[in-house]
C-alpha atoms as a PDB file:
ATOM      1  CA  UNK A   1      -4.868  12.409  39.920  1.00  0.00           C
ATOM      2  CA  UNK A   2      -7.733  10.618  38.624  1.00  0.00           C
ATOM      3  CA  UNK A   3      -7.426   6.758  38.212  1.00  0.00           C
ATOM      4  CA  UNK A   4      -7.271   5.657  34.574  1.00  0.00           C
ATOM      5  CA  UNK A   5     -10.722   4.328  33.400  1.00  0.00           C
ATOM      6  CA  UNK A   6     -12.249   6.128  35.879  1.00  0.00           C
ATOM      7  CA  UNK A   7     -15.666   7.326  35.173  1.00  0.00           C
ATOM      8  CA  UNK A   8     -15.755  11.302  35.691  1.00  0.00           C
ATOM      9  CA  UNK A   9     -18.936  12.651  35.948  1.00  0.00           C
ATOM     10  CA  UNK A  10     -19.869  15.811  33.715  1.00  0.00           C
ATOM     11  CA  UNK A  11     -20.341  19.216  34.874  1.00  0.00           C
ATOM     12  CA  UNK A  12     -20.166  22.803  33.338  1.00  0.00           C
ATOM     13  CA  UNK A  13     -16.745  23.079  34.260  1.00  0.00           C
ATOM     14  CA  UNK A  14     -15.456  20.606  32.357  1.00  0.00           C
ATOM     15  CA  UNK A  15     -16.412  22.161  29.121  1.00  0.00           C
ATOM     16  CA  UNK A  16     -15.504  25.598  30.431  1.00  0.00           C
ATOM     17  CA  UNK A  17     -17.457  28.696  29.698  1.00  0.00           C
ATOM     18  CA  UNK A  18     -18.991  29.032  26.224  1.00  0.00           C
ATOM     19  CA  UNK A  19     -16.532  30.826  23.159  1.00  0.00           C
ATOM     20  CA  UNK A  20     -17.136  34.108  22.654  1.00  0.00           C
ATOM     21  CA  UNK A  21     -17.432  32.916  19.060  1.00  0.00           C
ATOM     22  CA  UNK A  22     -20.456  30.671  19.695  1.00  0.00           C
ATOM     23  CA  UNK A  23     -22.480  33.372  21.577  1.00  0.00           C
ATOM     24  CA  UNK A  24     -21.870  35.879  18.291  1.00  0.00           C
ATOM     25  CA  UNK A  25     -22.334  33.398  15.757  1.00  0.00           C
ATOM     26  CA  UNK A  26     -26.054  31.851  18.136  1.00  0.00           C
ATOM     27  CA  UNK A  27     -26.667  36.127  18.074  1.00  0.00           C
ATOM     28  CA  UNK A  28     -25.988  36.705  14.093  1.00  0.00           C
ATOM     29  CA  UNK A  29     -28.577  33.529  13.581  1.00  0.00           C
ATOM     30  CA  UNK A  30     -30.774  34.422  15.517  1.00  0.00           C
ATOM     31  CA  UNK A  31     -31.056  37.836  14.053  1.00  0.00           C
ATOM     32  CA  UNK A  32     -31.093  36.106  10.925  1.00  0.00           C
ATOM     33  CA  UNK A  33     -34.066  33.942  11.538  1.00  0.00           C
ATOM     34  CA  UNK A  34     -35.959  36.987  12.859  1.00  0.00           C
ATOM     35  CA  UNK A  35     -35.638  38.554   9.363  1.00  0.00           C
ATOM     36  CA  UNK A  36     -36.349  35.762   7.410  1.00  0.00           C
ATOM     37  CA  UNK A  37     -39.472  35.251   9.831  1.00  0.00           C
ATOM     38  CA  UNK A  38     -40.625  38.880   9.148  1.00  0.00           C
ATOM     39  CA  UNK A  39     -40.152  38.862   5.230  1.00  0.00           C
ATOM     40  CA  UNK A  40     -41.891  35.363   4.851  1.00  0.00           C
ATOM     41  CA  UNK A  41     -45.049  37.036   7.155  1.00  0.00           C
ATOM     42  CA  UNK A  42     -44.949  39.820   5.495  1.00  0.00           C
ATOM     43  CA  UNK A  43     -45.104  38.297   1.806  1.00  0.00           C
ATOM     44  CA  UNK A  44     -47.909  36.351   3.671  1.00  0.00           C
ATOM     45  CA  UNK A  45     -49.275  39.043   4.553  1.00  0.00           C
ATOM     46  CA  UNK A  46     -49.675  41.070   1.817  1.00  0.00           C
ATOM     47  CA  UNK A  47     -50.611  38.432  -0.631  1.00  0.00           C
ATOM     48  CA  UNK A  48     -53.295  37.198   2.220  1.00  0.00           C
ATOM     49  CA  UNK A  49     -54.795  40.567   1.826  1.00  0.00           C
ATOM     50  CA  UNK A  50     -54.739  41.288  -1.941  1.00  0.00           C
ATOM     51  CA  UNK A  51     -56.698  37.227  -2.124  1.00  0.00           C
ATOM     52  CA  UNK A  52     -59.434  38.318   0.912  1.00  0.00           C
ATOM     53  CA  UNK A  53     -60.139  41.961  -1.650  1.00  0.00           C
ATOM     54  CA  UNK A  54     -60.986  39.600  -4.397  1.00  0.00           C
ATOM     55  CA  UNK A  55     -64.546  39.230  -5.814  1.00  0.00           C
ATOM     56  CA  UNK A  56     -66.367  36.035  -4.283  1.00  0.00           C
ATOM     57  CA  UNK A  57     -63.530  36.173  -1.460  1.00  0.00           C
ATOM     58  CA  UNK A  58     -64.329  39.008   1.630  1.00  0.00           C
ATOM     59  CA  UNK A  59     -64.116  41.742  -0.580  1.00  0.00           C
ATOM     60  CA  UNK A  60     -65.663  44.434   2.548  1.00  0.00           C
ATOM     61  CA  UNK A  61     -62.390  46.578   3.338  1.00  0.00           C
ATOM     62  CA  UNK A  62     -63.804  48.429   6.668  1.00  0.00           C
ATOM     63  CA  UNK A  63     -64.962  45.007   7.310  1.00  0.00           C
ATOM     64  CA  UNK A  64     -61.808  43.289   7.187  1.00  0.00           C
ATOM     65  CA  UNK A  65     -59.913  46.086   9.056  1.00  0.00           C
ATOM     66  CA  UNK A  66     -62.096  45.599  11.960  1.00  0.00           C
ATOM     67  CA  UNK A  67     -61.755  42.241  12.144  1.00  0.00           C
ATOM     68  CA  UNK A  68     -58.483  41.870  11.402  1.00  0.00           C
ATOM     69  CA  UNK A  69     -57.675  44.948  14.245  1.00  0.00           C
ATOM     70  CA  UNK A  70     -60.271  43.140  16.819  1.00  0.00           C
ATOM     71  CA  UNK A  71     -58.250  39.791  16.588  1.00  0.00           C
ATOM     72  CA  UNK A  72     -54.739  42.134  16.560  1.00  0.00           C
ATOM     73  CA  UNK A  73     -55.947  43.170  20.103  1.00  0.00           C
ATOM     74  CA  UNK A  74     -56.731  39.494  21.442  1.00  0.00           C
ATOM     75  CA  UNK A  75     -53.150  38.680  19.939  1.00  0.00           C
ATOM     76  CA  UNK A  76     -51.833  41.390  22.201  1.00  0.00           C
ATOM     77  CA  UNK A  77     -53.567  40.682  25.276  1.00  0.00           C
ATOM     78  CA  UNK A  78     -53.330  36.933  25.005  1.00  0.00           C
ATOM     79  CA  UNK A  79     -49.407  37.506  25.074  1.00  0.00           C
ATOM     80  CA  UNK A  80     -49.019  40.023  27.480  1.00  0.00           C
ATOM     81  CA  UNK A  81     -50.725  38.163  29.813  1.00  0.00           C
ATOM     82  CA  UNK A  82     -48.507  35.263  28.863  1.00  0.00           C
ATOM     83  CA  UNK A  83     -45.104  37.090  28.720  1.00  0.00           C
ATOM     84  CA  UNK A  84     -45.503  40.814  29.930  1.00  0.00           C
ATOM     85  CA  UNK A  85     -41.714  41.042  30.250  1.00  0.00           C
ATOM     86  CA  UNK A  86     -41.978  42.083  26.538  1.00  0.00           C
ATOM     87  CA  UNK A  87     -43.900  45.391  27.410  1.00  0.00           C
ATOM     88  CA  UNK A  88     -41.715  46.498  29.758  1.00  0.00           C
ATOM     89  CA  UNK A  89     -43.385  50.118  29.019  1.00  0.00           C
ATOM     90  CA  UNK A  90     -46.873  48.514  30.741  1.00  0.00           C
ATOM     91  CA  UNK A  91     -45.152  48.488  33.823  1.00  0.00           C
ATOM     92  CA  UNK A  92     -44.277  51.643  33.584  1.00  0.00           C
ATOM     93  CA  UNK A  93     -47.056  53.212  33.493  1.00  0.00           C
ATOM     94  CA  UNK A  94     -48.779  51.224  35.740  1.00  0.00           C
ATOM     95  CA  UNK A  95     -52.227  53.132  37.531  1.00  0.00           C
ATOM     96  CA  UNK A  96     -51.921  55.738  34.689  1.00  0.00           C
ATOM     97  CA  UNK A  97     -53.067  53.487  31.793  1.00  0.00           C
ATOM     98  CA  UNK A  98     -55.954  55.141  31.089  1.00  0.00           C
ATOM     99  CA  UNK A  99     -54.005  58.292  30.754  1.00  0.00           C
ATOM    100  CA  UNK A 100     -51.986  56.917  28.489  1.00  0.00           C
ATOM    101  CA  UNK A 101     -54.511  54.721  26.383  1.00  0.00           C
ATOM    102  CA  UNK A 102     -56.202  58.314  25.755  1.00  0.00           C
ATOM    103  CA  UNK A 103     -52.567  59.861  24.460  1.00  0.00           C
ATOM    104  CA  UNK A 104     -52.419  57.048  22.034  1.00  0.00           C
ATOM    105  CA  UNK A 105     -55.485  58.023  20.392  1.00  0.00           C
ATOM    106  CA  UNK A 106     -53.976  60.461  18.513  1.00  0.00           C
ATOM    107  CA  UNK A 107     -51.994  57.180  17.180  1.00  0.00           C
ATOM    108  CA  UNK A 108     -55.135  54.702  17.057  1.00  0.00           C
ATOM    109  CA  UNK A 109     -57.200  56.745  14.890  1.00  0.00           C
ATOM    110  CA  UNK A 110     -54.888  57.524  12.287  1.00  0.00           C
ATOM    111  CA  UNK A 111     -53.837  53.620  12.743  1.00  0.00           C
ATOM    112  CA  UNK A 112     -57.736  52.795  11.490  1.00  0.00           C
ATOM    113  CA  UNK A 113     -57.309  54.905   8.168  1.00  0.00           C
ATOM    114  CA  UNK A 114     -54.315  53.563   7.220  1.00  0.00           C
ATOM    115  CA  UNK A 115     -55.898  49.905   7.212  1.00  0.00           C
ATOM    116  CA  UNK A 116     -58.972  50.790   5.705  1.00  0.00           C
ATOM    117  CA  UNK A 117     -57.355  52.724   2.485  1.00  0.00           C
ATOM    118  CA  UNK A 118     -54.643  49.792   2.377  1.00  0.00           C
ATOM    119  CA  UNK A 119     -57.344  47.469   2.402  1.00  0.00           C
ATOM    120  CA  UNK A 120     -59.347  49.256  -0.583  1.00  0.00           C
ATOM    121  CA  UNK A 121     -56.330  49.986  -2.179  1.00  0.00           C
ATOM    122  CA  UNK A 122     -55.580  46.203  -2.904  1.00  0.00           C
ATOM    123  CA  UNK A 123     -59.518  46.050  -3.883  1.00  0.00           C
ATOM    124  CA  UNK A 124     -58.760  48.042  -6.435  1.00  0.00           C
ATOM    125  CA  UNK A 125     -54.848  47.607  -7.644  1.00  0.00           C
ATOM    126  CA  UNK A 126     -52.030  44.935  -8.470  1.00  0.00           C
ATOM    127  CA  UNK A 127     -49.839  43.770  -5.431  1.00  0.00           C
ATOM    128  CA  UNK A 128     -47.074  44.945  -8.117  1.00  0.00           C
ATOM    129  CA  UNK A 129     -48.436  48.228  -8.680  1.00  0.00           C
ATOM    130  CA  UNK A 130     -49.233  48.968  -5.016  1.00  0.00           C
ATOM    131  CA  UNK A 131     -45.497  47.886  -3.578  1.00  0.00           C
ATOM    132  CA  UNK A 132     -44.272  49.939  -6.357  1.00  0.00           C
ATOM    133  CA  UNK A 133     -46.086  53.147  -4.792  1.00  0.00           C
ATOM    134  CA  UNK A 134     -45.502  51.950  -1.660  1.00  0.00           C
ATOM    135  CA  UNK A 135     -41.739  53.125  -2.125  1.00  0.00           C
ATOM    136  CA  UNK A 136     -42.761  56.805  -1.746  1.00  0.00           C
ATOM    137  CA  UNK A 137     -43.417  56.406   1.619  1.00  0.00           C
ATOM    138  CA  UNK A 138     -40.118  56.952   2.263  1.00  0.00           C
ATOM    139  CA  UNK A 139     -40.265  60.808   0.759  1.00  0.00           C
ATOM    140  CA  UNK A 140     -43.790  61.569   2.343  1.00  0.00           C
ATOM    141  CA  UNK A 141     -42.547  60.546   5.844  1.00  0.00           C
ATOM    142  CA  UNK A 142     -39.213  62.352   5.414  1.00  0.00           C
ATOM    143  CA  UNK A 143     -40.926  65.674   3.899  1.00  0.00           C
ATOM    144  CA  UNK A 144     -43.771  65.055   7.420  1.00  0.00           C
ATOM    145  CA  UNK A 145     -40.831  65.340   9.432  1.00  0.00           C
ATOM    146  CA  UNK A 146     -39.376  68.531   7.432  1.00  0.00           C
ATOM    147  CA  UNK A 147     -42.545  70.096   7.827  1.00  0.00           C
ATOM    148  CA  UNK A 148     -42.687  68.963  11.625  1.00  0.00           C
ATOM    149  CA  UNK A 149     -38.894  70.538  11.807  1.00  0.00           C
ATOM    150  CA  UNK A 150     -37.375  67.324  12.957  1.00  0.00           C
ATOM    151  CA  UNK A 151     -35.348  66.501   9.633  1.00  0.00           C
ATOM    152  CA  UNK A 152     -33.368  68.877   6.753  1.00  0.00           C
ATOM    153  CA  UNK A 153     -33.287  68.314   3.073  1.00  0.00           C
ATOM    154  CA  UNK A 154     -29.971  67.670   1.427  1.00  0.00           C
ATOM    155  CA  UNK A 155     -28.282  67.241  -2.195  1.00  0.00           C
ATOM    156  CA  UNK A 156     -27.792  63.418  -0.816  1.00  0.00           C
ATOM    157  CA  UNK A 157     -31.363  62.768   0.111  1.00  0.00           C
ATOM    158  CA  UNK A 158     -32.753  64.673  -2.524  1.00  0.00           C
ATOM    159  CA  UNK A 159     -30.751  62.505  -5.197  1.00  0.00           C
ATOM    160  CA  UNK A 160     -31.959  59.298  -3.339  1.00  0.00           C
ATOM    161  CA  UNK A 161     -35.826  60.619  -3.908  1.00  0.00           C
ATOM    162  CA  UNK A 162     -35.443  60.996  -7.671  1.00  0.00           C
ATOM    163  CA  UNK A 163     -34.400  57.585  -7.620  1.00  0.00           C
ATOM    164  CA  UNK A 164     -37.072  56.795  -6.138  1.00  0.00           C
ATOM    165  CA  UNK A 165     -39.588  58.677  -8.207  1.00  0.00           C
ATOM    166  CA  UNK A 166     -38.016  57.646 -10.990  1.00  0.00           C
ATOM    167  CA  UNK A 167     -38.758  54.086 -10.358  1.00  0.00           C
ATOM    168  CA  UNK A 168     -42.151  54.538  -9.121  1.00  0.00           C
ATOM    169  CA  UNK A 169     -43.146  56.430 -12.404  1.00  0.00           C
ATOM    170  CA  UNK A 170     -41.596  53.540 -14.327  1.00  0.00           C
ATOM    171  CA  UNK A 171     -43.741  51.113 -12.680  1.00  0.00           C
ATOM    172  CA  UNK A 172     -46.972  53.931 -12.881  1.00  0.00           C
ATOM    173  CA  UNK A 173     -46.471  54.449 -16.650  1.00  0.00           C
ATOM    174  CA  UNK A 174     -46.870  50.616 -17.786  1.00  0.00           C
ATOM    175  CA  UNK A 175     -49.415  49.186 -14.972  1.00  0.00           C
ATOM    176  CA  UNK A 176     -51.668  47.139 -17.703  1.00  0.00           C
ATOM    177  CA  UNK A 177     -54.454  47.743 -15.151  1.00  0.00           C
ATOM    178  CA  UNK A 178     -54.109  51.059 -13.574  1.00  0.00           C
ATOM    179  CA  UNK A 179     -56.733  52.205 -11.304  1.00  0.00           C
ATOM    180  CA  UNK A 180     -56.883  55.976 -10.349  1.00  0.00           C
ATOM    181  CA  UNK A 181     -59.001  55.452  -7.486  1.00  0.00           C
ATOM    182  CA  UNK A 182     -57.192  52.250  -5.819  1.00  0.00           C
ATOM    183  CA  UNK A 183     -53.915  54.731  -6.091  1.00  0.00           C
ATOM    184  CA  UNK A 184     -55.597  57.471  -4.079  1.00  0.00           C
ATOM    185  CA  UNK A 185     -56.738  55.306  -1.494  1.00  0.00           C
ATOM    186  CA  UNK A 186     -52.851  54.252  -1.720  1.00  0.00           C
ATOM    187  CA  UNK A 187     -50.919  57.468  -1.396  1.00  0.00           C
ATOM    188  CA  UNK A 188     -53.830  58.521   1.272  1.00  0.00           C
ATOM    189  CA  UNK A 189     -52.723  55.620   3.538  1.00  0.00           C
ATOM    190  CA  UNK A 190     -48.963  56.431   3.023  1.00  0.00           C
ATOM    191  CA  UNK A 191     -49.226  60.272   3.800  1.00  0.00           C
ATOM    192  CA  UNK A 192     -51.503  59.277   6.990  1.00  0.00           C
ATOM    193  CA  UNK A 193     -49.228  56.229   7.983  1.00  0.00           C
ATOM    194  CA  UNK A 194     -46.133  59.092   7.664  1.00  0.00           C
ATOM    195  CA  UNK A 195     -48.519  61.517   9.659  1.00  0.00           C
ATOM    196  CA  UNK A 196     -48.963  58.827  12.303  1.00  0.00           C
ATOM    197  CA  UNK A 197     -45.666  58.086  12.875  1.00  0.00           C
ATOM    198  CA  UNK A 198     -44.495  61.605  13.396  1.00  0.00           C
ATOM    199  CA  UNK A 199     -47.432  62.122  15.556  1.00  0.00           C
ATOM    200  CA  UNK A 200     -46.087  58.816  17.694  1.00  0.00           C
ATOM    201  CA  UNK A 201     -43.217  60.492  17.854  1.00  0.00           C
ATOM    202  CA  UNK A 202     -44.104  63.554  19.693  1.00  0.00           C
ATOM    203  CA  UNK A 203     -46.757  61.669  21.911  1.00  0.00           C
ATOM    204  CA  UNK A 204     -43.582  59.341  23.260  1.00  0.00           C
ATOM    205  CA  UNK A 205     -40.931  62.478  23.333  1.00  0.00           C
ATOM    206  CA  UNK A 206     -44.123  64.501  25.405  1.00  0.00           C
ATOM    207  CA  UNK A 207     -44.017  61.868  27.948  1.00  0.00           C
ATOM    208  CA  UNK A 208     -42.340  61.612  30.986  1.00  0.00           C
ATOM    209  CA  UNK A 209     -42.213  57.677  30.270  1.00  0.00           C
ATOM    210  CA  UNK A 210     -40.584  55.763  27.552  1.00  0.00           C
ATOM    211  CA  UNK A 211     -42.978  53.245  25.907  1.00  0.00           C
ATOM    212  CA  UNK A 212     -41.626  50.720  24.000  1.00  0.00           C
ATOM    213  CA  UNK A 213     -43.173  50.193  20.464  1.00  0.00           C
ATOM    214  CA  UNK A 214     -45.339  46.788  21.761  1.00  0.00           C
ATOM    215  CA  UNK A 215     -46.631  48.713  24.584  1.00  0.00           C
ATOM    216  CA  UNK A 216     -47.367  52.021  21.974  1.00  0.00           C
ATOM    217  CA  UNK A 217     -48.951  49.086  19.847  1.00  0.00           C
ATOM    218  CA  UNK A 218     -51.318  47.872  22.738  1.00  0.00           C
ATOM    219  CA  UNK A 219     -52.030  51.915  24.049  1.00  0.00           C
ATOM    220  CA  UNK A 220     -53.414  52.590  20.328  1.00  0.00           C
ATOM    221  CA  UNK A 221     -55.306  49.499  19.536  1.00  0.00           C
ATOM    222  CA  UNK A 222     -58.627  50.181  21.689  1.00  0.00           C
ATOM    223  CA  UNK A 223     -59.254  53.344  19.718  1.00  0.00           C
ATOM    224  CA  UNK A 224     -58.316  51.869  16.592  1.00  0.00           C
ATOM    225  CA  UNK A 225     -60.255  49.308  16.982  1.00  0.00           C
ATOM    226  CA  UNK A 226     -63.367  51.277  18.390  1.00  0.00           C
ATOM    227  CA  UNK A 227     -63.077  53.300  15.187  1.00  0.00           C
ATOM    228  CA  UNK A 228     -63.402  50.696  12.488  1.00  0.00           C
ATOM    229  CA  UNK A 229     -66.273  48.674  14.404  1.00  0.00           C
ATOM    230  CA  UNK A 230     -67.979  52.184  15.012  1.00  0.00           C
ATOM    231  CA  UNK A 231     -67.212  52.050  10.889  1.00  0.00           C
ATOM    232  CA  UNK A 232     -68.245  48.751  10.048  1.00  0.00           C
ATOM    233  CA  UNK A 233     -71.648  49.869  11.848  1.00  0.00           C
ATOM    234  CA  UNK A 234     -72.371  53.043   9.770  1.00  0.00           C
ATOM    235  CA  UNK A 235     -70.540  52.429   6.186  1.00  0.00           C
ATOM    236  CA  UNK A 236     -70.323  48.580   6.492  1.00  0.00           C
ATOM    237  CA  UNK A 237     -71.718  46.382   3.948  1.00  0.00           C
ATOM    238  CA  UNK A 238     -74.843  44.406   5.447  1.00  0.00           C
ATOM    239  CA  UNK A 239     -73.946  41.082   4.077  1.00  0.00           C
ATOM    240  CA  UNK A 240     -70.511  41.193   5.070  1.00  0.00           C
ATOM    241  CA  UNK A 241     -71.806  39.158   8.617  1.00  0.00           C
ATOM    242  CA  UNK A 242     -72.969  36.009   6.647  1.00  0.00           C
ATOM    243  CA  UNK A 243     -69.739  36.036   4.343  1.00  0.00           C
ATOM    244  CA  UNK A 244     -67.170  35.988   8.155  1.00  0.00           C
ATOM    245  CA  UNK A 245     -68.851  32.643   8.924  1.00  0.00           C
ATOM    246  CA  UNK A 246     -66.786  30.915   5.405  1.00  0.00           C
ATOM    247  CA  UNK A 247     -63.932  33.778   5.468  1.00  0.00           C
ATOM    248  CA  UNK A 248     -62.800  34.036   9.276  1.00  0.00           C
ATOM    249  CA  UNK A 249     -59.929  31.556   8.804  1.00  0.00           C
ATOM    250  CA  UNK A 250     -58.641  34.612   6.280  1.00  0.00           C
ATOM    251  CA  UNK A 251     -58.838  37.064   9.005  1.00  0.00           C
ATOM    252  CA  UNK A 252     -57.872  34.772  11.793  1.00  0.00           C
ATOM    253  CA  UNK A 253     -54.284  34.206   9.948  1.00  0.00           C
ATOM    254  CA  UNK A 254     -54.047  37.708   8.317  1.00  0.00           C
ATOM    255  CA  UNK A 255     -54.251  39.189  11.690  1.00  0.00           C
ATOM    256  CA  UNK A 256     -51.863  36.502  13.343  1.00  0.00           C
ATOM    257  CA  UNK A 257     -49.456  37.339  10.804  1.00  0.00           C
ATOM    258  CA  UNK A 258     -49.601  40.898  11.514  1.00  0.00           C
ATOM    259  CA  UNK A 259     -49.001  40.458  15.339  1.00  0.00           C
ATOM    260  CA  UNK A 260     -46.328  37.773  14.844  1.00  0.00           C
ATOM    261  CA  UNK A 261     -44.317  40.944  12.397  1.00  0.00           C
ATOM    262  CA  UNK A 262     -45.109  43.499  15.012  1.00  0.00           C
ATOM    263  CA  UNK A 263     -43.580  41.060  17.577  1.00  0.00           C
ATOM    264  CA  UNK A 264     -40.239  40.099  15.390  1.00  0.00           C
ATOM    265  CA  UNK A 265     -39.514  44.151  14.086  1.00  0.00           C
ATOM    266  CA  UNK A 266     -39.801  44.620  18.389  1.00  0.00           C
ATOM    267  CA  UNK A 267     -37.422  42.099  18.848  1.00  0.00           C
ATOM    268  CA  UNK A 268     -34.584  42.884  16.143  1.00  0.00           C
ATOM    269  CA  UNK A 269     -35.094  46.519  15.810  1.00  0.00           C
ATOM    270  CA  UNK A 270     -32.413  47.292  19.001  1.00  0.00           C
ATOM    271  CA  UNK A 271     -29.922  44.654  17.372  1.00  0.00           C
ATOM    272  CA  UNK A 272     -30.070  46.177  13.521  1.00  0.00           C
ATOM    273  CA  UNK A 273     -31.599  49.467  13.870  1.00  0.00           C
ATOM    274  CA  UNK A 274     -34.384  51.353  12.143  1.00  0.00           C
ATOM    275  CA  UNK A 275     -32.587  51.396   8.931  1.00  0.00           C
ATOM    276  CA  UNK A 276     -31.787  47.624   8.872  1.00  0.00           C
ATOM    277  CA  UNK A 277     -35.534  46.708   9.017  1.00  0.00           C
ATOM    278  CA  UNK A 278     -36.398  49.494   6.988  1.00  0.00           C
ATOM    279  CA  UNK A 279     -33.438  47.391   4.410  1.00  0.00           C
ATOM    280  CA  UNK A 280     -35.577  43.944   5.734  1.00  0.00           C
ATOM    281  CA  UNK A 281     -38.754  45.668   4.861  1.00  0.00           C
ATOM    282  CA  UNK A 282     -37.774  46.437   0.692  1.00  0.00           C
ATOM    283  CA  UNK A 283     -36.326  42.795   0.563  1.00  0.00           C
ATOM    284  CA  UNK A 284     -40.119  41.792   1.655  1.00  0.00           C
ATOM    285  CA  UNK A 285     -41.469  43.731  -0.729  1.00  0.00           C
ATOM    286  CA  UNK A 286     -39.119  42.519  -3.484  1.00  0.00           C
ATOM    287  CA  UNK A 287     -39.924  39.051  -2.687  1.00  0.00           C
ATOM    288  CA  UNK A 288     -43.783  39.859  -2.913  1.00  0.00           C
ATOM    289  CA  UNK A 289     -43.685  41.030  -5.883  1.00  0.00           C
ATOM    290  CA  UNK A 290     -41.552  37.693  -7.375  1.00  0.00           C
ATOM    291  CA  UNK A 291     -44.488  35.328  -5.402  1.00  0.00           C
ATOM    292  CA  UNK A 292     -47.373  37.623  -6.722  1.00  0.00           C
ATOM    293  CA  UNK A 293     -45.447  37.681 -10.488  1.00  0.00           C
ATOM    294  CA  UNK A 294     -44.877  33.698 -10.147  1.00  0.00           C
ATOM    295  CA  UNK A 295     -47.581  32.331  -8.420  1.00  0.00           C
ATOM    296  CA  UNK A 296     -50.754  34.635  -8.383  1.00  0.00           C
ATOM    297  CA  UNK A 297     -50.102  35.191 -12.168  1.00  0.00           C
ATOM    298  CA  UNK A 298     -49.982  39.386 -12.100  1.00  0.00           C
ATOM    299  CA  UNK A 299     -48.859  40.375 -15.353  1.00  0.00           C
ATOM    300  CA  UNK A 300     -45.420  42.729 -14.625  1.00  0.00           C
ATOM    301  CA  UNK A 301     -43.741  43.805 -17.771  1.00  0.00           C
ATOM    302  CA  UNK A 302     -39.901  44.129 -18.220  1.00  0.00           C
ATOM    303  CA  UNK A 303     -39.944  48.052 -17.791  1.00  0.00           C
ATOM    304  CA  UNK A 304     -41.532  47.566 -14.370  1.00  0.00           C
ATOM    305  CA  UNK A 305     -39.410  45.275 -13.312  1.00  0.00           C
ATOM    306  CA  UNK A 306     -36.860  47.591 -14.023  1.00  0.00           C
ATOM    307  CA  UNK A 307     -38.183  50.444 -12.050  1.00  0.00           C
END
């Protein structure tokens, strides 16, 4: 028995193991912060883009996806050399790299068109307008997989798309400044982005070796990134050179941005699922539009708001 006024020194034991409560309630906030992380880069994100497309800004979309994919790769290799417990698929395929690196080309190349039309697409459109379409991608990457004979149509699916469609034409109908050619380069990027993730999908179930998605990320970014300098070389814009020396902070932070979201959806994507980022990913867009609307002045009548 321990004297009184005895001075007992501390140890673990005396505050006994942690509650079971504490550990779920340190899990649910750290999920928490994760998704309030990725919708306040991705806001950041897109609005970062749509300012860089402006006139007098860096208004050179093959450009920008270049140097926005070259600084995406640094990002990567920077922090798997720092942690490279977080690609545990890189040691994995350790001595067949290369063999894999060329696999994910089919994923890289795609990966380059989808920047470069997103990137002329907010050249030419309203953050509103394009976040609007942007809905659809839902459809075109569920009709890919139909046509790839990995999903089925249904009455409850098909209800959800006219929804959808319903909104989107809403939004379409009253766009004040509606520009056929920045919606191409829109609805081009979201069937391609749907194309590429179907074709991810049967690279990774083709494999004897399951790559996580920040290893997938670092296997397609040398080809990606090889195709929009090779890009920048034949369609660039000459002066776009002279204009990186004032506008490389842009494309320094749009880029860290990026990798900092690819990073987050890698971490909480086991914890809440595909669908609960997907849910994450149409709050993000929600809240863009409210920033863009409030602070960046877009014009977004009641009727769109509504869709």
């Amino acid at each position: 028995m321990t004297p009184i006024g005895t001075i007992v020194p501390w140890t673990e034991d005396a505050l006994g193991p942690p509650r079971a409560d504490d550990e779920d309630l340190s899990a649910a906030m750290y999920v928490w912060l994760l998704c309030f992380g990725y919708i306040v880069a991705g806001v950041g994100l897109i609005l970062l883009r749509s300012f860089m497309m402006q006139p007098g800004q860096f208004p050179y979309p093959m450009e920008a996806a270049a140097i926005h994919m070259a600084f995406f790769s640094l990002f990567s290799a920077a922090f798997y050399w720092w942690r490279p417990s977080t690609f545990p698929g890189m040691a994995l395929i350790a001595g067949r790299r290369g063999e894999f690196v060329k696999r994910y080309a089919l994923v890289g190349i795609p990966g380059a068109l989808v920047l470069y039309f997103s990137h002329q697409a907010l050249k030419h459109c309203s953050v509103f307008f394009l976040l609007s379409v942007k809905q659809t991608r839902i459809i075109s990457m569920f009709l890919t997989s139909c046509l790839a004979g990995l999903q089925v149509l249904d009455g409850r699916r098909l209800s959800l798309f006219v929804v959808i469609i319903t909104g989107c034409i809403l939004a379409i109908d009253w766009e004040t400044d509606l520009s056929f050619v920045g919606l191409v380069f829109q609805l081009s990027a979201q069937h391609i982005e749907s194309s590429r993730a179907i074709v991810g999908e049967m690279v990774a179930a083709s494999s004897d070796v399951k790559v996580d998605s920040l290893s997938a990320t670092v296997l397609s970014a040398p080809t990606c990134c090889c195709a929009l300098l090779l890009g920048s070389i034949s369609l660039g814009n000459p002066t776009a050179p002279f204009v990186v020396l004032t506008s490389w902070p842009y494309l320094f932070a749009s880029a860290s941005l990026a990798f900092a979201m690819h990073v987050m959806v890698a971490e909480v994507t086991p914890i809440i699922s595909a669908a609960g980022v997907a849910y994450t990913c149409a709050i993000r867009d929600v809240m863009a539009v409210m920033v863009a609307s409030a602070v960046c002045g877009n014009e977004v009548t009641w009727i769109q708001y509504m869709g």
